[in-house]
Amino acid sequence: VRSSAASDVYKRQYQRRVRGSVSRLRARTKRIFVISIMANFPYEYIFKYIIIGDMGVGKSCILHQFTDSKFMADSPHTIGVEFGTRIIEVMGKKVKLQIWDT
């Protein structure tokens, strides 16, 4: 039978080992989670732009020209918000642009 002092020492050593294992597992899981998130997206950065201006000045035309490479000469009025995205490459990095048309 172990003395209570010896069992306390063993208990503390066991708790340290368990805590160390748990912290290593958390760190590994966090790295895997971050890597898996990054692997799911085809871009490294994201920028969000809002196009604002007076009514009828061509905000929607700029959005369609940039995202779809087509010019809409007669565009209906935007009610609410219109949204467009495009992924471009800048200095070897993929950048996603989210453009909001008001």
PDB file of C-alpha atoms in Angstrom, residues 17-77:
ATOM      1  CA  ARG A  17       0.863  13.759 -18.522  1.00  0.00           C
ATOM      2  CA  VAL A  18      -2.856  13.931 -19.264  1.00  0.00           C
ATOM      3  CA  ARG A  19      -2.796  17.748 -19.488  1.00  0.00           C
ATOM      4  CA  GLY A  20       0.228  17.611 -21.790  1.00  0.00           C
ATOM      5  CA  SER A  21      -1.469  15.042 -24.021  1.00  0.00           C
ATOM      6  CA  VAL A  22      -4.663  17.082 -24.151  1.00  0.00           C
ATOM      7  CA  SER A  23      -2.815  20.318 -24.999  1.00  0.00           C
ATOM      8  CA  ARG A  24      -0.807  18.554 -27.735  1.00  0.00           C
ATOM      9  CA  LEU A  25      -4.023  17.074 -29.126  1.00  0.00           C
ATOM     10  CA  ARG A  26      -5.712  20.499 -29.088  1.00  0.00           C
ATOM     11  CA  ALA A  27      -2.765  22.088 -30.882  1.00  0.00           C
ATOM     12  CA  ARG A  28      -2.721  19.319 -33.490  1.00  0.00           C
ATOM     13  CA  THR A  29      -6.501  19.519 -33.967  1.00  0.00           C
ATOM     14  CA  LYS A  30      -6.313  23.295 -34.331  1.00  0.00           C
ATOM     15  CA  ARG A  31      -3.587  22.998 -36.991  1.00  0.00           C
ATOM     16  CA  ILE A  32      -5.558  20.347 -38.882  1.00  0.00           C
ATOM     17  CA  PHE A  33      -8.715  22.475 -38.667  1.00  0.00           C
ATOM     18  CA  VAL A  34      -6.933  25.573 -39.999  1.00  0.00           C
ATOM     19  CA  ILE A  35      -5.277  23.587 -42.797  1.00  0.00           C
ATOM     20  CA  SER A  36      -8.573  21.947 -43.761  1.00  0.00           C
ATOM     21  CA  ILE A  37     -10.324  25.332 -43.835  1.00  0.00           C
ATOM     22  CA  MET A  38      -7.581  26.797 -46.003  1.00  0.00           C
ATOM     23  CA  ALA A  39      -7.703  23.776 -48.319  1.00  0.00           C
ATOM     24  CA  ASN A  40     -11.433  24.287 -48.905  1.00  0.00           C
ATOM     25  CA  PHE A  41     -11.041  27.822 -50.268  1.00  0.00           C
ATOM     26  CA  PRO A  42      -9.365  28.508 -53.622  1.00  0.00           C
ATOM     27  CA  TYR A  43      -8.078  31.909 -52.420  1.00  0.00           C
ATOM     28  CA  GLU A  44      -5.758  33.270 -49.749  1.00  0.00           C
ATOM     29  CA  TYR A  45      -7.255  36.716 -49.136  1.00  0.00           C
ATOM     30  CA  ILE A  46     -10.722  38.236 -49.322  1.00  0.00           C
ATOM     31  CA  PHE A  47     -11.581  41.891 -49.819  1.00  0.00           C
ATOM     32  CA  LYS A  48     -15.067  43.364 -49.631  1.00  0.00           C
ATOM     33  CA  TYR A  49     -16.007  46.493 -51.577  1.00  0.00           C
ATOM     34  CA  ILE A  50     -19.188  48.522 -51.548  1.00  0.00           C
ATOM     35  CA  ILE A  51     -20.011  50.609 -54.604  1.00  0.00           C
ATOM     36  CA  ILE A  52     -21.913  53.713 -53.582  1.00  0.00           C
ATOM     37  CA  GLY A  53     -23.068  56.699 -55.582  1.00  0.00           C
ATOM     38  CA  ASP A  54     -26.040  58.571 -56.966  1.00  0.00           C
ATOM     39  CA  MET A  55     -28.862  56.787 -58.736  1.00  0.00           C
ATOM     40  CA  GLY A  56     -28.330  56.063 -62.431  1.00  0.00           C
ATOM     41  CA  VAL A  57     -24.577  56.704 -62.620  1.00  0.00           C
ATOM     42  CA  GLY A  58     -23.548  53.159 -63.636  1.00  0.00           C
ATOM     43  CA  LYS A  59     -22.702  51.334 -60.412  1.00  0.00           C
ATOM     44  CA  SER A  60     -24.392  48.117 -61.594  1.00  0.00           C
ATOM     45  CA  CYS A  61     -22.698  48.441 -65.003  1.00  0.00           C
ATOM     46  CA  ILE A  62     -19.291  48.589 -63.312  1.00  0.00           C
ATOM     47  CA  LEU A  63     -20.144  45.510 -61.235  1.00  0.00           C
ATOM     48  CA  HIS A  64     -21.284  43.474 -64.268  1.00  0.00           C
ATOM     49  CA  GLN A  65     -18.303  44.610 -66.368  1.00  0.00           C
ATOM     50  CA  PHE A  66     -15.850  43.549 -63.663  1.00  0.00           C
ATOM     51  CA  THR A  67     -17.450  40.253 -62.615  1.00  0.00           C
ATOM     52  CA  ASP A  68     -18.974  38.991 -65.888  1.00  0.00           C
ATOM     53  CA  SER A  69     -16.920  40.924 -68.483  1.00  0.00           C
ATOM     54  CA  LYS A  70     -20.081  42.174 -70.145  1.00  0.00           C
ATOM     55  CA  PHE A  71     -21.505  45.637 -70.496  1.00  0.00           C
ATOM     56  CA  MET A  72     -25.180  46.200 -69.753  1.00  0.00           C
ATOM     57  CA  ALA A  73     -26.215  49.394 -71.521  1.00  0.00           C
ATOM     58  CA  ASP A  74     -29.761  49.313 -70.156  1.00  0.00           C
ATOM     59  CA  SER A  75     -29.643  48.056 -66.588  1.00  0.00           C
ATOM     60  CA  PRO A  76     -32.742  48.095 -64.372  1.00  0.00           C
ATOM     61  CA  HIS A  77     -32.576  49.948 -61.063  1.00  0.00           C
TER      62      HIS A  77
END
